Amino acid sequence: MEVKETLKGLTPYQPGKPVDEVKRELGLEKVVKLASNENPYGCSPLAKKAIEDVLGEVAVYPDGYAQKLRTKVAGRLGVGEKQLLFGNGSDEVILIICRALLSKGDNIVTATPTFPQYRHNAVIEGAEVKEVPLVNGEHDLNAMEKAIDENTKIVFVCNPNNPTGNSIGEQSFLSFLKSVPKDVVVVSDEAYKEYVTADDFPETVPLLKEYPNLIILRTFSKAYGLASLRIGYGVGEEGFMQSLDPAREPFNTSAIAQSAAFYALDDEEFLENCKQKNRQGIRMFEEFCEEYGLHCYPSQGNFILLDLKVPGSVTFDRLLKAGYIVRNGEALGFPTSVRITVGSKEQNEEIIEQLRTLVSNN
Ligand SMILES: *Cc1c(COP(=O)(O)O)cnc(C)c1O
């Protein structure tokens, strides 16, 4: 028995340490995971109600086409229903795009460090990955454009970028889009879009009319607080999106996820509240960095990458002992940093307090 060659160098996704494991190992009563950019405020009560509503229907297959949700999302975005492709998380939309577009001999262009699933899925399809280093935490779009060659099928742009949090402004994104050959697909992964406060963040949906090679990814996992239900989507030009659809499993999104997402869209107040509190949280971490002369990237997401000038594992262990699971930057390409999901005010305060003692003792 042998798996295909492309799988051999890959390792399964390493999730953050599970809360229960840490509780047991360290004998802690309260452990908070701020490692996967989940919403610390959970999800809208409307979404919870929606989940209860469909519990009676679990014996039947979901609507594979997600018609109700599709109609609503299309209306919200002002696009046609057939321009949407729903996935088991936007992770799956990345998988579907790679599966549909890539073969051996092709390549993709991405930034590095960035969200690892672009690389992972491209490698499985036998494609080469051309990685262009970030500059000051930002995509180097000029270098990415230059990296495109006749074998390039997809360019992944992570905006805001995970793990730095930097966002790409409208002007830069537009001139990049103009410069990319028309037969190369540009994927704009906007997983943190709902948290963005930057004025110059590009409104990409209206660009679809002019750029049929653009696909925008959105998810219900982050600001909407539905990570465990696995639902996200891609939006692009109708004919192109329809041509990707056969690469999707027939029942890839569950009825529970569809229903929760449908109702979560109605609770704009919940979303706005999370966005405001997140921004205040980011500011707390930024002020801490200013006070101690430490570096952090200007994050437009719900996480912040802090450089504490000690190995990421040191900071990670310190926070773990205090009951906080964060992401060690050593695994993210930033060896002296940690990536912390912004928590509630109290959680942020507690973390900053820990960081203060850590920094002061160095
Ligand atoms: C979290 C994340 C996703 C994946 O989200 P799911 O919809 O839960 O699969 C995609 N892209 C980026 C950049 C992310 O950080």
PDB file of N, CA and C and ligand atoms in Angstrom, residues 13 36-38 87-94 114-118 157-163 189-192 217-222 226-233 302-303 339, ligand 1:
ATOM      1  N   TYR A  13      -2.395  18.544   9.436  1.00  0.00           N
ATOM      2  CA  TYR A  13      -2.501  19.834  10.104  1.00  0.00           C
ATOM      3  C   TYR A  13      -2.315  19.659  11.611  1.00  0.00           C
ATOM      4  N   SER A  36      -6.629  29.738  17.609  1.00  0.00           N
ATOM      5  CA  SER A  36      -7.160  29.438  16.268  1.00  0.00           C
ATOM      6  C   SER A  36      -8.081  30.525  15.727  1.00  0.00           C
ATOM      7  N   ASN A  37      -7.995  31.695  16.332  1.00  0.00           N
ATOM      8  CA  ASN A  37      -8.752  32.861  15.848  1.00  0.00           C
ATOM      9  C   ASN A  37     -10.258  32.645  15.822  1.00  0.00           C
ATOM     10  N   GLU A  38     -10.715  31.877  16.817  1.00  0.00           N
ATOM     11  CA  GLU A  38     -12.150  31.700  16.985  1.00  0.00           C
ATOM     12  C   GLU A  38     -12.705  32.930  17.698  1.00  0.00           C
ATOM     13  N   GLY A  87     -18.597  25.728   0.872  1.00  0.00           N
ATOM     14  CA  GLY A  87     -17.671  24.671   1.256  1.00  0.00           C
ATOM     15  C   GLY A  87     -17.772  24.326   2.729  1.00  0.00           C
ATOM     16  N   ASN A  88     -17.240  23.180   3.078  1.00  0.00           N
ATOM     17  CA  ASN A  88     -17.135  22.726   4.456  1.00  0.00           C
ATOM     18  C   ASN A  88     -16.017  23.534   5.111  1.00  0.00           C
ATOM     19  N   GLY A  89     -16.330  24.790   5.371  1.00  0.00           N
ATOM     20  CA  GLY A  89     -15.297  25.769   5.715  1.00  0.00           C
ATOM     21  C   GLY A  89     -14.701  26.306   4.417  1.00  0.00           C
ATOM     22  N   SER A  90     -14.108  27.498   4.489  1.00  0.00           N
ATOM     23  CA  SER A  90     -13.458  27.997   3.269  1.00  0.00           C
ATOM     24  C   SER A  90     -12.226  27.151   2.954  1.00  0.00           C
ATOM     25  N   ASP A  91     -11.727  26.438   3.958  1.00  0.00           N
ATOM     26  CA  ASP A  91     -10.679  25.436   3.716  1.00  0.00           C
ATOM     27  C   ASP A  91     -11.054  24.512   2.557  1.00  0.00           C
ATOM     28  N   GLU A  92     -12.306  24.078   2.566  1.00  0.00           N
ATOM     29  CA  GLU A  92     -12.706  23.149   1.512  1.00  0.00           C
ATOM     30  C   GLU A  92     -12.816  23.846   0.167  1.00  0.00           C
ATOM     31  N   VAL A  93     -13.159  25.123   0.190  1.00  0.00           N
ATOM     32  CA  VAL A  93     -13.212  25.844  -1.089  1.00  0.00           C
ATOM     33  C   VAL A  93     -11.794  25.941  -1.673  1.00  0.00           C
ATOM     34  N   ILE A  94     -10.815  26.130  -0.819  1.00  0.00           N
ATOM     35  CA  ILE A  94      -9.419  26.135  -1.275  1.00  0.00           C
ATOM     36  C   ILE A  94      -9.081  24.773  -1.896  1.00  0.00           C
ATOM     37  N   THR A 114       2.219  32.635   5.247  1.00  0.00           N
ATOM     38  CA  THR A 114       0.794  32.918   5.073  1.00  0.00           C
ATOM     39  C   THR A 114       0.002  31.700   5.497  1.00  0.00           C
ATOM     40  N   PHE A 115      -1.281  31.696   5.222  1.00  0.00           N
ATOM     41  CA  PHE A 115      -2.144  30.574   5.592  1.00  0.00           C
ATOM     42  C   PHE A 115      -1.653  29.301   4.884  1.00  0.00           C
ATOM     43  N   PRO A 116      -1.354  28.238   5.628  1.00  0.00           N
ATOM     44  CA  PRO A 116      -0.666  27.079   5.046  1.00  0.00           C
ATOM     45  C   PRO A 116      -1.491  26.209   4.103  1.00  0.00           C
ATOM     46  N   GLN A 117      -2.796  26.373   4.091  1.00  0.00           N
ATOM     47  CA  GLN A 117      -3.622  25.468   3.280  1.00  0.00           C
ATOM     48  C   GLN A 117      -3.482  25.666   1.766  1.00  0.00           C
ATOM     49  N   TYR A 118      -3.030  26.846   1.344  1.00  0.00           N
ATOM     50  CA  TYR A 118      -2.826  27.047  -0.099  1.00  0.00           C
ATOM     51  C   TYR A 118      -1.734  26.096  -0.577  1.00  0.00           C
ATOM     52  N   VAL A 157      -3.953  35.313  -2.408  1.00  0.00           N
ATOM     53  CA  VAL A 157      -3.684  36.537  -1.658  1.00  0.00           C
ATOM     54  C   VAL A 157      -4.505  36.450  -0.379  1.00  0.00           C
ATOM     55  N   CYS A 158      -3.836  36.529   0.755  1.00  0.00           N
ATOM     56  CA  CYS A 158      -4.523  36.389   2.035  1.00  0.00           C
ATOM     57  C   CYS A 158      -4.693  37.786   2.626  1.00  0.00           C
ATOM     58  N   ASN A 159      -5.926  38.277   2.649  1.00  0.00           N
ATOM     59  CA  ASN A 159      -6.154  39.670   3.008  1.00  0.00           C
ATOM     60  C   ASN A 159      -7.329  39.813   3.959  1.00  0.00           C
ATOM     61  N   PRO A 160      -7.065  40.170   5.250  1.00  0.00           N
ATOM     62  CA  PRO A 160      -5.768  40.359   5.901  1.00  0.00           C
ATOM     63  C   PRO A 160      -4.979  39.047   5.978  1.00  0.00           C
ATOM     64  N   ASN A 161      -3.659  39.210   6.044  1.00  0.00           N
ATOM     65  CA  ASN A 161      -2.806  38.027   6.049  1.00  0.00           C
ATOM     66  C   ASN A 161      -2.773  37.356   7.422  1.00  0.00           C
ATOM     67  N   ASN A 162      -2.932  36.051   7.414  1.00  0.00           N
ATOM     68  CA  ASN A 162      -2.708  35.232   8.594  1.00  0.00           C
ATOM     69  C   ASN A 162      -1.313  34.628   8.410  1.00  0.00           C
ATOM     70  N   PRO A 163      -0.346  34.811   9.295  1.00  0.00           N
ATOM     71  CA  PRO A 163      -0.440  35.231  10.695  1.00  0.00           C
ATOM     72  C   PRO A 163      -0.059  36.687  11.021  1.00  0.00           C
ATOM     73  N   ASP A 189      -8.456  35.663  -0.200  1.00  0.00           N
ATOM     74  CA  ASP A 189      -8.981  35.000   0.994  1.00  0.00           C
ATOM     75  C   ASP A 189      -9.246  36.058   2.062  1.00  0.00           C
ATOM     76  N   GLU A 190     -10.530  36.315   2.282  1.00  0.00           N
ATOM     77  CA  GLU A 190     -10.928  37.391   3.197  1.00  0.00           C
ATOM     78  C   GLU A 190     -11.594  36.830   4.453  1.00  0.00           C
ATOM     79  N   ALA A 191     -10.946  35.840   5.066  1.00  0.00           N
ATOM     80  CA  ALA A 191     -11.516  35.160   6.230  1.00  0.00           C
ATOM     81  C   ALA A 191     -11.806  36.120   7.393  1.00  0.00           C
ATOM     82  N   TYR A 192     -11.063  37.224   7.461  1.00  0.00           N
ATOM     83  CA  TYR A 192     -11.215  38.151   8.596  1.00  0.00           C
ATOM     84  C   TYR A 192     -11.885  39.458   8.204  1.00  0.00           C
ATOM     85  N   LEU A 217     -12.910  34.556  -1.107  1.00  0.00           N
ATOM     86  CA  LEU A 217     -13.293  33.558  -0.092  1.00  0.00           C
ATOM     87  C   LEU A 217     -13.744  34.259   1.185  1.00  0.00           C
ATOM     88  N   ARG A 218     -14.849  33.796   1.719  1.00  0.00           N
ATOM     89  CA  ARG A 218     -15.349  34.291   3.008  1.00  0.00           C
ATOM     90  C   ARG A 218     -15.716  33.083   3.872  1.00  0.00           C
ATOM     91  N   THR A 219     -15.816  33.317   5.175  1.00  0.00           N
ATOM     92  CA  THR A 219     -16.123  32.189   6.067  1.00  0.00           C
ATOM     93  C   THR A 219     -17.039  32.609   7.210  1.00  0.00           C
ATOM     94  N   PHE A 220     -17.759  31.638   7.745  1.00  0.00           N
ATOM     95  CA  PHE A 220     -18.568  31.872   8.943  1.00  0.00           C
ATOM     96  C   PHE A 220     -17.814  31.427  10.206  1.00  0.00           C
ATOM     97  N   SER A 221     -16.550  31.031  10.040  1.00  0.00           N
ATOM     98  CA  SER A 221     -15.800  30.463  11.169  1.00  0.00           C
ATOM     99  C   SER A 221     -15.233  31.508  12.127  1.00  0.00           C
ATOM    100  N   LYS A 222     -14.994  32.693  11.669  1.00  0.00           N
ATOM    101  CA  LYS A 222     -14.263  33.644  12.498  1.00  0.00           C
ATOM    102  C   LYS A 222     -15.233  34.613  13.175  1.00  0.00           C
ATOM    103  N   LEU A 226     -18.846  30.415  14.019  1.00  0.00           N
ATOM    104  CA  LEU A 226     -19.410  29.092  13.706  1.00  0.00           C
ATOM    105  C   LEU A 226     -18.341  28.092  13.254  1.00  0.00           C
ATOM    106  N   ALA A 227     -17.128  28.216  13.799  1.00  0.00           N
ATOM    107  CA  ALA A 227     -16.001  27.404  13.315  1.00  0.00           C
ATOM    108  C   ALA A 227     -16.294  25.903  13.333  1.00  0.00           C
ATOM    109  N   SER A 228     -16.974  25.435  14.372  1.00  0.00           N
ATOM    110  CA  SER A 228     -17.160  23.977  14.483  1.00  0.00           C
ATOM    111  C   SER A 228     -18.162  23.456  13.454  1.00  0.00           C
ATOM    112  N   LEU A 229     -18.978  24.334  12.911  1.00  0.00           N
ATOM    113  CA  LEU A 229     -19.992  23.859  11.954  1.00  0.00           C
ATOM    114  C   LEU A 229     -19.445  23.744  10.543  1.00  0.00           C
ATOM    115  N   ARG A 230     -18.304  24.361  10.273  1.00  0.00           N
ATOM    116  CA  ARG A 230     -17.627  24.248   8.982  1.00  0.00           C
ATOM    117  C   ARG A 230     -18.463  24.765   7.825  1.00  0.00           C
ATOM    118  N   ILE A 231     -18.465  26.066   7.666  1.00  0.00           N
ATOM    119  CA  ILE A 231     -19.107  26.600   6.459  1.00  0.00           C
ATOM    120  C   ILE A 231     -18.479  27.921   6.020  1.00  0.00           C
ATOM    121  N   GLY A 232     -18.184  27.980   4.743  1.00  0.00           N
ATOM    122  CA  GLY A 232     -17.621  29.173   4.129  1.00  0.00           C
ATOM    123  C   GLY A 232     -17.975  29.134   2.657  1.00  0.00           C
ATOM    124  N   TYR A 233     -17.551  30.134   1.906  1.00  0.00           N
ATOM    125  CA  TYR A 233     -17.906  30.105   0.487  1.00  0.00           C
ATOM    126  C   TYR A 233     -16.907  30.872  -0.360  1.00  0.00           C
ATOM    127  N   ASN A 302      -8.517  39.254  13.955  1.00  0.00           N
ATOM    128  CA  ASN A 302      -8.855  39.120  15.379  1.00  0.00           C
ATOM    129  C   ASN A 302      -7.731  38.407  16.120  1.00  0.00           C
ATOM    130  N   PHE A 303      -6.523  38.680  15.665  1.00  0.00           N
ATOM    131  CA  PHE A 303      -5.335  38.072  16.254  1.00  0.00           C
ATOM    132  C   PHE A 303      -4.200  39.064  16.109  1.00  0.00           C
ATOM    133  N   ARG A 339       1.402  34.158  18.156  1.00  0.00           N
ATOM    134  CA  ARG A 339       0.173  34.729  17.593  1.00  0.00           C
ATOM    135  C   ARG A 339      -0.938  34.480  18.592  1.00  0.00           C
TER     136      ARG A 339
HETATM  137  C1  LIG B   1      -9.276  30.417   9.489  1.00  0.00           C
HETATM  138  C2  LIG B   1      -8.895  30.692   8.077  1.00  0.00           C
HETATM  139  C3  LIG B   1      -9.533  30.065   7.002  1.00  0.00           C
HETATM  140  C4  LIG B   1     -10.355  28.820   7.153  1.00  0.00           C
HETATM  141  O1  LIG B   1     -11.535  28.972   7.658  1.00  0.00           O
HETATM  142  P1  LIG B   1     -12.635  27.833   7.577  1.00  0.00           P
HETATM  143  O2  LIG B   1     -13.731  28.534   6.864  1.00  0.00           O
HETATM  144  O3  LIG B   1     -12.921  27.502   8.979  1.00  0.00           O
HETATM  145  O4  LIG B   1     -12.141  26.663   6.800  1.00  0.00           O
HETATM  146  C5  LIG B   1      -9.202  30.417   5.719  1.00  0.00           C
HETATM  147  N1  LIG B   1      -8.280  31.348   5.490  1.00  0.00           N
HETATM  148  C6  LIG B   1      -7.642  31.963   6.480  1.00  0.00           C
HETATM  149  C7  LIG B   1      -6.621  32.972   6.158  1.00  0.00           C
HETATM  150  C8  LIG B   1      -7.919  31.651   7.805  1.00  0.00           C
HETATM  151  O5  LIG B   1      -7.222  32.225   8.780  1.00  0.00           O
END
